[in-house]
Tab-separated table of C-alpha atoms and ligand atoms in Angstrom:
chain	number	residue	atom	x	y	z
A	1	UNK	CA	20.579	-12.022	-9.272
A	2	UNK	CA	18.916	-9.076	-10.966
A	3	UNK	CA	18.008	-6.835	-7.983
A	4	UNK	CA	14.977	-3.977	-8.050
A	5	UNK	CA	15.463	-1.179	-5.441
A	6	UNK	CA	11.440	0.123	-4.635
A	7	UNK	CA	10.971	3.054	-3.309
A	8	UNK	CA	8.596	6.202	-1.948
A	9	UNK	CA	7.791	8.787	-0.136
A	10	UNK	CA	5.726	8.438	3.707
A	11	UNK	CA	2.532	6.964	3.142
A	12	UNK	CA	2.908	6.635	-0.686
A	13	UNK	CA	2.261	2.915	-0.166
A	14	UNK	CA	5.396	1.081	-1.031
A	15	UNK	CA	5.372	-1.650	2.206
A	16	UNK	CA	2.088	-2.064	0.576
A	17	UNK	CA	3.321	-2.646	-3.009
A	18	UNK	CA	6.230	-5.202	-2.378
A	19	UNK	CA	3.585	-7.325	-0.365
A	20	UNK	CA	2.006	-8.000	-4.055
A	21	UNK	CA	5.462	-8.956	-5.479
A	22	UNK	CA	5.962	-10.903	-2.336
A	23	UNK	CA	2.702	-12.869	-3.136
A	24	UNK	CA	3.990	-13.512	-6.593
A	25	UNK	CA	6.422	-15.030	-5.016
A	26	UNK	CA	9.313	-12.492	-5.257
A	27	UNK	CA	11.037	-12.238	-2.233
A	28	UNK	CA	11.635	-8.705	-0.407
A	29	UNK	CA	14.231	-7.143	1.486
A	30	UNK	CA	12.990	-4.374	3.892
A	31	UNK	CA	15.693	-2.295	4.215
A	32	UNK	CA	14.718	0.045	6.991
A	33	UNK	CA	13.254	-3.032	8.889
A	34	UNK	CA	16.630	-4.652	8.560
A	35	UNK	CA	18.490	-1.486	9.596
A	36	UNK	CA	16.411	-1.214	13.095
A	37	UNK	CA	17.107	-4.633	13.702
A	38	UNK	CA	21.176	-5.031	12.760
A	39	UNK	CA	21.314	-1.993	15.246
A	40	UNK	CA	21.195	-4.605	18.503
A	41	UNK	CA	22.970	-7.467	16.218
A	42	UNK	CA	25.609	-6.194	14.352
A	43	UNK	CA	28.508	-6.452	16.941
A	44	UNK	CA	30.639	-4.100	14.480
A	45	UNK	CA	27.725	-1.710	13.760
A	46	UNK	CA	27.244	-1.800	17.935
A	47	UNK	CA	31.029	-1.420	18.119
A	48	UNK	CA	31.196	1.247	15.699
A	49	UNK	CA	27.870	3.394	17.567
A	50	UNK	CA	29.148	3.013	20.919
A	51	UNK	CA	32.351	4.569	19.610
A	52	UNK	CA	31.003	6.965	17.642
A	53	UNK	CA	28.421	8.353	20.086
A	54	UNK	CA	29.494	6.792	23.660
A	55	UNK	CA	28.970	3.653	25.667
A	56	UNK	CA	25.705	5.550	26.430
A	57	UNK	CA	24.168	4.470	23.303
A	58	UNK	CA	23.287	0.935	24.381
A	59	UNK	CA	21.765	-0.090	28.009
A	60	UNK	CA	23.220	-2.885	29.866
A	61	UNK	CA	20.817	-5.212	28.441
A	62	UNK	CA	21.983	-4.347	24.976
A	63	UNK	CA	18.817	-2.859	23.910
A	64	UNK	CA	19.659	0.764	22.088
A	65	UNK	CA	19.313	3.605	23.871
A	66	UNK	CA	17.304	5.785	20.812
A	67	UNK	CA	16.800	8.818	23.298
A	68	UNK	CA	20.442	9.434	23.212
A	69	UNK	CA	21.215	8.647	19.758
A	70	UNK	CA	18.151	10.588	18.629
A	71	UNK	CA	19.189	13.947	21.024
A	72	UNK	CA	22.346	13.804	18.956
A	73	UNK	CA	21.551	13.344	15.749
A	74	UNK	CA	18.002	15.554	15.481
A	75	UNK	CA	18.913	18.188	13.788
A	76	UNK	CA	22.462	17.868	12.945
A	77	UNK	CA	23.601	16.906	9.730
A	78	UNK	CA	26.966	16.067	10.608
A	79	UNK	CA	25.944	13.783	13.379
A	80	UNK	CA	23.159	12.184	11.190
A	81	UNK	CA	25.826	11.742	8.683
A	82	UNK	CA	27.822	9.793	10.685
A	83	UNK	CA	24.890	7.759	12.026
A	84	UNK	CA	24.386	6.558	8.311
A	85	UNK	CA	27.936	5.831	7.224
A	86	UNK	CA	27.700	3.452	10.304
A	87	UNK	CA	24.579	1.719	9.227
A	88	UNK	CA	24.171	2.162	5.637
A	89	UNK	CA	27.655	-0.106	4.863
A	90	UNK	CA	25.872	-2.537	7.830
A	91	UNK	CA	23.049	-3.027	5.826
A	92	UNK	CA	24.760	-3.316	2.393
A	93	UNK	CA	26.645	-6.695	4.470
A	94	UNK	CA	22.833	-7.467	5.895
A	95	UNK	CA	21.676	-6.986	2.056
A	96	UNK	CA	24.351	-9.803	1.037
A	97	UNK	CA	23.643	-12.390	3.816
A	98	UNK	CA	19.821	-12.122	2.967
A	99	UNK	CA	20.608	-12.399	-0.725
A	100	UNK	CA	22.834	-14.967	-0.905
A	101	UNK	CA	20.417	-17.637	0.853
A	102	UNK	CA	17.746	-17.215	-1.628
A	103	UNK	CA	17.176	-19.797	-3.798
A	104	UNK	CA	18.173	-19.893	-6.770
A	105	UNK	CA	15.638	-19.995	-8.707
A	106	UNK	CA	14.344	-17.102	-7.887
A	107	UNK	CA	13.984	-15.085	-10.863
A	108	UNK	CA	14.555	-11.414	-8.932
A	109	UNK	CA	14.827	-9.494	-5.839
A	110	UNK	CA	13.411	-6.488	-4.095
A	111	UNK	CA	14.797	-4.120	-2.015
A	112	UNK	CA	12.663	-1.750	-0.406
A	113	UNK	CA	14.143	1.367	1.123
A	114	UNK	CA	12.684	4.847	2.154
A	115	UNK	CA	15.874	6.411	1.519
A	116	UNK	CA	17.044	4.752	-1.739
A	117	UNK	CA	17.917	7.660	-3.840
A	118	UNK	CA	18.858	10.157	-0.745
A	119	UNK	CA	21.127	6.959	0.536
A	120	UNK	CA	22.987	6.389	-3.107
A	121	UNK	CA	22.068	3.015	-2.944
A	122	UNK	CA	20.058	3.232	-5.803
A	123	UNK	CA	23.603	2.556	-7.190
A	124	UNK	CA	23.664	-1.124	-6.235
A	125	UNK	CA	20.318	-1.706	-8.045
A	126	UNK	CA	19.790	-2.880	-11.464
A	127	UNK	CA	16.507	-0.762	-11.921
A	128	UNK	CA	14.507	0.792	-9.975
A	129	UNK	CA	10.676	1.900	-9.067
A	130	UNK	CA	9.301	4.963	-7.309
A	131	UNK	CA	6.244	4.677	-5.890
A	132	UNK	CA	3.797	7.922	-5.737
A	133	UNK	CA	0.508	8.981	-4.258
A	134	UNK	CA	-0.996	12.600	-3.859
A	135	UNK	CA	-0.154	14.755	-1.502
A	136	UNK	CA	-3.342	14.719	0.404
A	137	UNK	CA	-3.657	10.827	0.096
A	138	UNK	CA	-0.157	10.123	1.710
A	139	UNK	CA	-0.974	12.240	5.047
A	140	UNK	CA	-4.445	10.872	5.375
A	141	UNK	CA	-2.976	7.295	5.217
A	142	UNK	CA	-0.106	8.290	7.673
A	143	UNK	CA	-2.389	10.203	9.995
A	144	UNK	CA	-4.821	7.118	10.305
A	145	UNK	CA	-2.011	5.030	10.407
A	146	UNK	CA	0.338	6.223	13.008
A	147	UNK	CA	-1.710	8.406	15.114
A	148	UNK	CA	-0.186	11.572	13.968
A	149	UNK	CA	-0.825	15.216	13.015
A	150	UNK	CA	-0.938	17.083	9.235
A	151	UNK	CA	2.257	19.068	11.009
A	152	UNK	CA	4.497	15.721	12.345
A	153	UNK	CA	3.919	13.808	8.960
A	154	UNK	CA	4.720	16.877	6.665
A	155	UNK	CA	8.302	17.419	8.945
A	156	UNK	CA	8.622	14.102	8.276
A	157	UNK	CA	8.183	14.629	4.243
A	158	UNK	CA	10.611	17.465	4.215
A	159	UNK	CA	13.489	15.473	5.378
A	160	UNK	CA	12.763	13.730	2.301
A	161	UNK	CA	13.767	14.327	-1.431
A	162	UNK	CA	10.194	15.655	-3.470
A	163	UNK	CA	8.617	12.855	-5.682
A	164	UNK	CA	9.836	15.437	-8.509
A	165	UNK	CA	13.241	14.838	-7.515
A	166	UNK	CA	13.347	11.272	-7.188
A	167	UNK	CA	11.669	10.865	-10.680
A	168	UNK	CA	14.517	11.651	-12.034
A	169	UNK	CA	16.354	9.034	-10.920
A	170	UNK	CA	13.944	6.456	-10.745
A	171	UNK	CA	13.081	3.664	-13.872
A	172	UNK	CA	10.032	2.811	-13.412
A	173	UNK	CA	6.611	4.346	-11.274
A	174	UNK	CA	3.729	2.734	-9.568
A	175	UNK	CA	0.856	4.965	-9.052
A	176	UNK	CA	-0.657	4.250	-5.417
A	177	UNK	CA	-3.826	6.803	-5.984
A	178	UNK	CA	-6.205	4.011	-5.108
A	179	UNK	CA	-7.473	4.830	-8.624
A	180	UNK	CA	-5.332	3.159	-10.682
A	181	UNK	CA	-5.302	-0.879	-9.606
A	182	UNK	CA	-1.632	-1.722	-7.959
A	183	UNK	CA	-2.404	-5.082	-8.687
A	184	UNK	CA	-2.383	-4.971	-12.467
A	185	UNK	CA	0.634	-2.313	-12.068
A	186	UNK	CA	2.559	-5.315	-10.616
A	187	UNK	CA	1.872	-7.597	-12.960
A	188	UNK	CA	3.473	-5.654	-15.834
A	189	UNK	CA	6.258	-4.883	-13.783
A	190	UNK	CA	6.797	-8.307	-12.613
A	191	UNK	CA	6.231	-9.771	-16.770
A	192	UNK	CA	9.464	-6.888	-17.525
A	193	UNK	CA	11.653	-8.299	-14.872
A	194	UNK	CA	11.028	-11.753	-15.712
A	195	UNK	CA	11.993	-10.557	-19.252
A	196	UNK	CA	14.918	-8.870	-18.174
A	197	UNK	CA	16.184	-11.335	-14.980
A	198	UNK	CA	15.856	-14.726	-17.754
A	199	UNK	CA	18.999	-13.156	-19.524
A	200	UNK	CA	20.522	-11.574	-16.253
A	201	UNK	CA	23.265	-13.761	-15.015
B	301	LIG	P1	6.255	4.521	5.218
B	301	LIG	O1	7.372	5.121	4.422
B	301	LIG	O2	5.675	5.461	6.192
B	301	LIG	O3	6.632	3.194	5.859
B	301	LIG	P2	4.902	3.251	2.985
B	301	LIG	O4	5.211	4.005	1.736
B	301	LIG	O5	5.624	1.964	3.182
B	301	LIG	O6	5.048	4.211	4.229
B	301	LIG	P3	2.501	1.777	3.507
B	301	LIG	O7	2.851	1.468	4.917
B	301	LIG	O8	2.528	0.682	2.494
B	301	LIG	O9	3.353	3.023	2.979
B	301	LIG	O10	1.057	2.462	3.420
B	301	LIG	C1	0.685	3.503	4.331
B	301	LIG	C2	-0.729	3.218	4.820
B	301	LIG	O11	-1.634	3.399	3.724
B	301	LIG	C3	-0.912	1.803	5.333
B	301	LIG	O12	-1.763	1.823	6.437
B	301	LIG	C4	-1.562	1.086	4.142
B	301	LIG	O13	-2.383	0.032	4.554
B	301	LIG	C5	-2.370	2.198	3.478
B	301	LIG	N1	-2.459	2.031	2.014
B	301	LIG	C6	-1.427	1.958	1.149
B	301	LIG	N2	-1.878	1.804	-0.117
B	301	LIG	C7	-3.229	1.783	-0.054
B	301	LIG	C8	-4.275	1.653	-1.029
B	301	LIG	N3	-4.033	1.536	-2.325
B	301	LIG	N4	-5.556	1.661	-0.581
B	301	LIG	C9	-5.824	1.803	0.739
B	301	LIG	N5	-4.881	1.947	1.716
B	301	LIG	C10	-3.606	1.936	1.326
């Protein structure tokens, strides 16, 4: 099936995005959704964290213990490194499940990531779109919507690659500036994918 990868910085509005492909009828897969929830039901992704970081990373009840993962990994590439070659592959194997029970005649897929470029799996995608908003538009929404300050959301941007940077890699841009209509920005990217997906195999 002819897979999209849909991306975008905090707040840029991409959650917000594939909910009008969803209501074309284009189903999504949340990647970062998917990783939070593989890390309790993946018994080799719990097999591989427990080794990787100590029995300490899970309570007796199974639930994760973040606290510990997160006082390892803040801050330390190498540890946050190893974190992601744990889950990434996990949710590549999540990625296939999901995909292969859709039905098939379902013209495309999306698969929504935060990290799509900075994760490489970009690669995996057929094309892909970047989502973008200004600056000043993506904190506001973040501030209202999680509670937080200018300072937490912009240490939360850095860790990310610059809207320049993904650009470069990405196919194809949505503008989220609640100028231009998403809506009709859809709809011209869903007509080229139904295009493109009728003579995908
Ligand atoms: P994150 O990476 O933090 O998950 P995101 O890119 O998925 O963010 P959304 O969650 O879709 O962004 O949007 C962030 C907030 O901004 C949400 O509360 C959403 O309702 C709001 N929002 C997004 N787009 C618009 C818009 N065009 N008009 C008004 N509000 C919007």
């Amino acid at each position: 099936m002819y897979k999209v990868g849909i991306t975008g910085g905090i707040g840029s509005g991409k959650t917000t995005v594939c909910k009008v492909f969803e209501v074309l009828g284009i189903p999504v897969f949340y990647a970062d959704t998917v990783a939070k929830e593989i890390m309790v039901t993946d018994t080799l992704l719990i097999d591989g964290v427990k080794n990787t970081f100590g029995n300490e990373s899970y309570f007796e009840d199974g639930k994760l213990n973040n606290k510990h993962i997160a006082g390892i990994v803040f801050n330390n590439e190498f540890e946050l490194a190893k974190l992601n070659a744990l889950v990434h592959p996990a949710v590549f194997r999540a990625f296939d499940i999901w995909e292969a029970e859709i039905d098939s005649n379902v013209p495309y897929s999306l698969k929504e990531a935060a990290l799509l470029f900075e994760s490489g799996s970009y690669k995996m995608a057929d094309t892909t779109i970047l989502v973008t908003a200004p600056l000043d538009i993506k904190l506001k929404r973040v501030m209202q919507r999680d509670g937080a300050t200018a300072e937490q959301v912009k240490a939360r941007m850095d860790k990310q690659l610059s809207d320049e940077e993904k650009s470069e890699l990405a196919n194809h841009f949505i503008v989220n500036d609640e100028e231009n209509s998403i809506i009709e920005q859809v709809l011209v990217l869903h007509k080229k994918f139904l295009d493109i997906a009728s003579n995908h195999k």
